[in-house]
Amino acid sequence: DSGVTQTPKHLITATGQRVTLRCSPRSGDLSVYWYQQSLDQGLQFLIQYYNGEERAKGNILERFSAQQFPDLHSELNLSSLELGDSALYFCASSVSGGGATDTQYFGPGTRLTVL
Amino acid sequence: AQSVTQPDIHITVSEGASLELRCNYSYGATPYLFWYVQSPGQGLQLLLKYFSGDTLVQGIKGFEAEFKRSQSSFNLRKPSVHWSDAAEYFCAVGLYNNAGNMLTFGGGTRLMVKP
């Protein structure tokens, strides 16, 4: 158990809908990261938040957004869902916002199925 | 941009046999390298990491990896595989800068263990 929690574990929804994925980082970690794992794209970095502010951005679609709250938990919002958004979404956390020794620890993931 | 290649999509070994999973990276600076393991239905667990120093790195569960700069490789090894090692293994390179962190993952190698 990494100490990173994600809810829900599974989510099934329809095209065009909007969903919210939630992540709680390990105690003491200030950074939260979101990754998407799909069959065709593999594991891809989406976005990083550090202490409430966006820190780094990867291949995140405009239909997707994230935020980190004062208690450091994070939410990933996915809107206007398409079939291709079906994937496993991982959250990770780390102690700081960067640096060589800042290791990311991953949660169990949320499996999103868009029908 | 950095990239990671895991040439072997599937590998099957007999229980008790030795294992080597290959990883090649492309990165302009000194790489920060990681191996993660994903068991079925589970999240990503960190096996080991290389930041600097000794090029032979020991990890959990009896795994080790060797960083070879001249070959741009970071291969994962285990002297004797157990049935519980069956999983998918991901090599990753970390990009750390003042803007934040991100991990770039290889496509993964699925390990099957024969009894």
Coordinates of C-alpha atoms in Angstrom, one line a residue:
Chain A
D1 CA 0.0 0.0 0.0
S2 CA 1.6 3.2 -1.2
G3 CA -0.5 5.5 1.0
V4 CA -2.1 7.2 -2.0
T5 CA -5.8 6.7 -2.2
Q6 CA -8.1 7.1 -5.2
T7 CA -11.9 7.0 -5.5
P8 CA -13.9 5.6 -7.1
K9 CA -12.2 2.3 -8.2
H10 CA -14.5 1.9 -11.1
L11 CA -16.6 4.3 -13.1
I12 CA -18.9 3.6 -16.0
T13 CA -20.6 6.4 -17.8
A14 CA -21.9 7.4 -21.2
T15 CA -20.4 9.5 -24.0
G16 CA -20.9 13.3 -23.5
Q17 CA -21.0 13.0 -19.7
R18 CA -18.7 14.6 -17.1
V19 CA -17.0 12.7 -14.2
T20 CA -14.7 13.6 -11.3
L21 CA -11.9 11.4 -10.1
R22 CA -10.5 12.0 -6.6
C23 CA -7.0 11.5 -5.2
S24 CA -5.6 11.8 -1.7
P25 CA -1.8 12.0 -1.5
R26 CA 0.4 10.3 1.1
S27 CA 0.6 12.2 4.3
G28 CA 3.2 15.0 4.0
D29 CA 3.4 14.9 0.2
L30 CA 2.8 18.3 -1.5
S31 CA 2.7 17.2 -5.1
V32 CA 0.0 15.3 -6.9
Y33 CA 0.4 13.9 -10.4
W34 CA -2.2 12.4 -12.8
Y35 CA -1.4 9.8 -15.4
Q36 CA -3.6 8.0 -18.0
Q37 CA -3.0 4.4 -18.9
S38 CA -4.7 3.2 -22.1
L39 CA -4.1 0.3 -24.5
D40 CA -3.1 2.5 -27.4
Q41 CA -1.2 5.3 -25.6
G42 CA 0.4 3.4 -22.7
L43 CA 1.1 5.4 -19.6
Q44 CA 1.1 9.1 -20.2
F45 CA 1.7 12.0 -17.8
L46 CA -1.2 14.5 -17.7
I47 CA -0.6 17.1 -15.1
Q48 CA 1.2 17.9 -11.8
Y49 CA 0.0 20.1 -9.0
Y50 CA 2.3 21.3 -6.2
N51 CA 0.9 22.8 -3.0
G52 CA -2.3 24.0 -4.8
E53 CA -0.7 25.3 -8.0
E54 CA -0.3 23.8 -11.4
R55 CA 3.4 22.9 -11.8
A56 CA 3.8 20.9 -15.0
K57 CA 1.5 19.9 -17.9
G58 CA 1.7 17.0 -20.2
N59 CA -0.6 15.5 -22.8
I60 CA -3.8 16.7 -21.1
L61 CA -6.8 17.4 -23.3
E62 CA -8.6 20.7 -23.0
R63 CA -11.7 18.7 -22.0
F64 CA -9.8 17.6 -18.9
S65 CA -9.0 19.8 -15.9
A66 CA -7.6 19.3 -12.5
Q67 CA -7.1 21.1 -9.2
Q68 CA -5.5 20.6 -5.9
F69 CA -7.3 21.8 -2.8
P70 CA -6.0 23.4 0.4
D71 CA -6.0 20.0 2.2
L72 CA -3.8 18.8 -0.8
H73 CA -6.3 16.3 -2.2
S74 CA -6.8 16.6 -6.0
E75 CA -9.6 16.1 -8.4
L76 CA -9.4 15.3 -12.1
N77 CA -12.4 16.5 -14.1
L78 CA -13.2 14.8 -17.4
S79 CA -15.9 16.4 -19.5
S80 CA -17.6 15.7 -22.9
L81 CA -16.4 12.1 -22.6
E82 CA -15.6 10.1 -25.6
L83 CA -15.1 6.4 -26.1
G84 CA -11.4 6.9 -26.4
D85 CA -11.2 8.3 -22.8
S86 CA -11.8 4.9 -21.4
A87 CA -8.6 4.2 -19.5
L88 CA -7.1 3.6 -16.1
Y89 CA -6.3 6.9 -14.4
F90 CA -3.5 6.9 -11.9
C91 CA -2.7 9.5 -9.3
A92 CA 0.8 9.7 -7.8
S93 CA 2.2 11.9 -5.0
S94 CA 5.7 13.0 -4.0
V95 CA 7.2 15.0 -1.2
S96 CA 8.2 18.2 -3.1
G97 CA 7.7 19.8 -6.5
G98 CA 10.9 18.6 -8.1
G99 CA 14.4 17.6 -7.6
A100 CA 16.4 14.5 -8.1
T101 CA 15.3 12.6 -5.1
D102 CA 11.6 13.3 -5.4
T103 CA 10.1 9.9 -6.0
Q104 CA 6.5 9.4 -7.1
Y105 CA 4.3 6.9 -5.4
F106 CA 1.2 5.7 -7.2
G107 CA -2.3 5.0 -6.1
P108 CA -4.4 2.0 -7.2
G109 CA -6.0 3.8 -10.1
T110 CA -9.6 4.6 -11.2
R111 CA -10.8 2.5 -14.2
L112 CA -13.1 4.7 -16.4
T113 CA -15.3 3.0 -18.9
V114 CA -17.2 5.2 -21.4
L115 CA -20.0 3.5 -23.2
Chain B
A1 CA 12.3 15.0 -25.7
Q2 CA 13.0 12.0 -23.5
S3 CA 11.8 8.5 -24.5
V4 CA 12.0 5.0 -23.1
T5 CA 11.9 1.8 -25.0
Q6 CA 11.2 -1.7 -23.7
P7 CA 11.9 -4.0 -26.6
D8 CA 10.2 -7.0 -25.2
I9 CA 6.4 -6.8 -24.9
H10 CA 6.1 -10.4 -23.4
I11 CA 8.6 -12.6 -21.7
T12 CA 8.1 -16.1 -20.3
V13 CA 10.5 -17.7 -17.9
S14 CA 10.4 -20.8 -15.7
E15 CA 10.1 -20.4 -12.0
G16 CA 13.6 -20.4 -10.5
A17 CA 15.3 -19.2 -13.7
S18 CA 17.0 -15.9 -14.0
L19 CA 15.4 -12.8 -15.5
E20 CA 16.6 -9.8 -17.4
L21 CA 14.2 -7.1 -18.7
R22 CA 15.6 -4.6 -21.1
C23 CA 15.2 -0.8 -21.0
N24 CA 16.7 1.8 -23.3
Y25 CA 16.3 5.5 -22.8
S26 CA 16.9 8.6 -24.8
Y27 CA 17.6 11.7 -22.8
G28 CA 19.9 14.7 -23.2
A29 CA 21.1 15.0 -19.7
T30 CA 21.9 12.7 -16.8
P31 CA 18.8 10.5 -16.5
Y32 CA 16.9 9.6 -13.4
L33 CA 15.6 6.1 -14.0
F34 CA 13.0 4.0 -12.3
W35 CA 11.5 0.5 -12.6
Y36 CA 7.8 0.0 -11.5
V37 CA 5.8 -3.1 -11.4
Q38 CA 2.1 -3.4 -11.9
S39 CA 0.3 -6.6 -10.8
P40 CA -3.1 -7.4 -12.3
G41 CA -5.7 -5.0 -11.1
Q42 CA -3.1 -3.1 -9.0
G43 CA -1.4 0.2 -9.1
L44 CA 2.3 0.8 -9.8
Q45 CA 4.8 -0.2 -7.2
L46 CA 8.3 1.3 -7.2
L47 CA 10.9 -1.5 -7.5
L48 CA 14.0 0.7 -7.6
K49 CA 15.5 3.9 -8.8
Y50 CA 18.8 5.4 -10.0
F51 CA 19.7 9.0 -9.5
S52 CA 23.5 8.9 -9.3
G53 CA 26.5 7.1 -7.9
D54 CA 26.8 3.3 -8.0
T55 CA 25.5 2.1 -11.3
L56 CA 24.2 -1.2 -9.8
V57 CA 21.1 -0.4 -7.9
Q58 CA 19.3 -2.8 -5.5
G59 CA 15.6 -2.8 -5.1
I60 CA 12.8 -4.6 -3.4
K61 CA 11.8 -8.2 -3.9
G62 CA 15.3 -9.2 -4.9
F63 CA 15.5 -7.1 -8.0
E64 CA 18.5 -5.1 -9.2
A65 CA 19.2 -2.9 -12.2
E66 CA 22.4 -1.7 -13.8
F67 CA 22.8 1.7 -15.4
K68 CA 25.0 1.7 -18.4
R69 CA 25.5 5.2 -19.8
S70 CA 27.5 4.0 -22.9
Q71 CA 24.5 1.8 -23.9
S72 CA 21.7 4.1 -22.7
S73 CA 20.3 1.2 -20.8
F74 CA 18.9 0.4 -17.4
N75 CA 18.1 -3.3 -17.5
L76 CA 16.3 -5.0 -14.6
R77 CA 17.5 -8.4 -13.3
K78 CA 16.6 -11.0 -10.8
P79 CA 18.6 -14.2 -10.2
S80 CA 15.7 -16.5 -9.5
V81 CA 12.1 -15.7 -10.5
H82 CA 9.2 -16.6 -8.3
W83 CA 5.6 -17.3 -9.5
S84 CA 4.5 -14.1 -7.7
D85 CA 6.7 -12.0 -10.0
A86 CA 4.3 -12.5 -12.8
A87 CA 3.2 -8.9 -13.6
E88 CA 3.9 -6.0 -16.0
Y89 CA 7.1 -4.1 -15.6
F90 CA 7.6 -0.5 -16.6
C91 CA 10.8 1.4 -17.0
A92 CA 10.6 5.2 -16.7
V93 CA 12.8 8.2 -17.0
G94 CA 12.2 11.3 -14.8
L95 CA 12.4 14.8 -16.1
Y96 CA 13.1 17.1 -13.2
N97 CA 13.5 20.8 -13.6
N98 CA 12.3 24.0 -12.0
A99 CA 9.0 23.7 -13.8
G100 CA 8.1 20.4 -12.2
N101 CA 8.4 16.7 -12.5
M102 CA 7.1 14.2 -15.0
L103 CA 7.8 10.5 -15.7
T104 CA 8.0 9.1 -19.2
F105 CA 7.3 5.4 -19.3
G106 CA 8.2 2.7 -21.6
G107 CA 5.5 0.5 -23.1
G108 CA 5.9 -2.2 -20.5
T109 CA 7.0 -5.8 -20.5
R110 CA 4.6 -8.5 -19.4
L111 CA 6.3 -11.3 -17.5
M112 CA 4.8 -14.7 -17.3
V113 CA 6.2 -17.4 -15.1
K114 CA 5.9 -21.1 -15.9
P115 CA 5.8 -23.5 -13.0

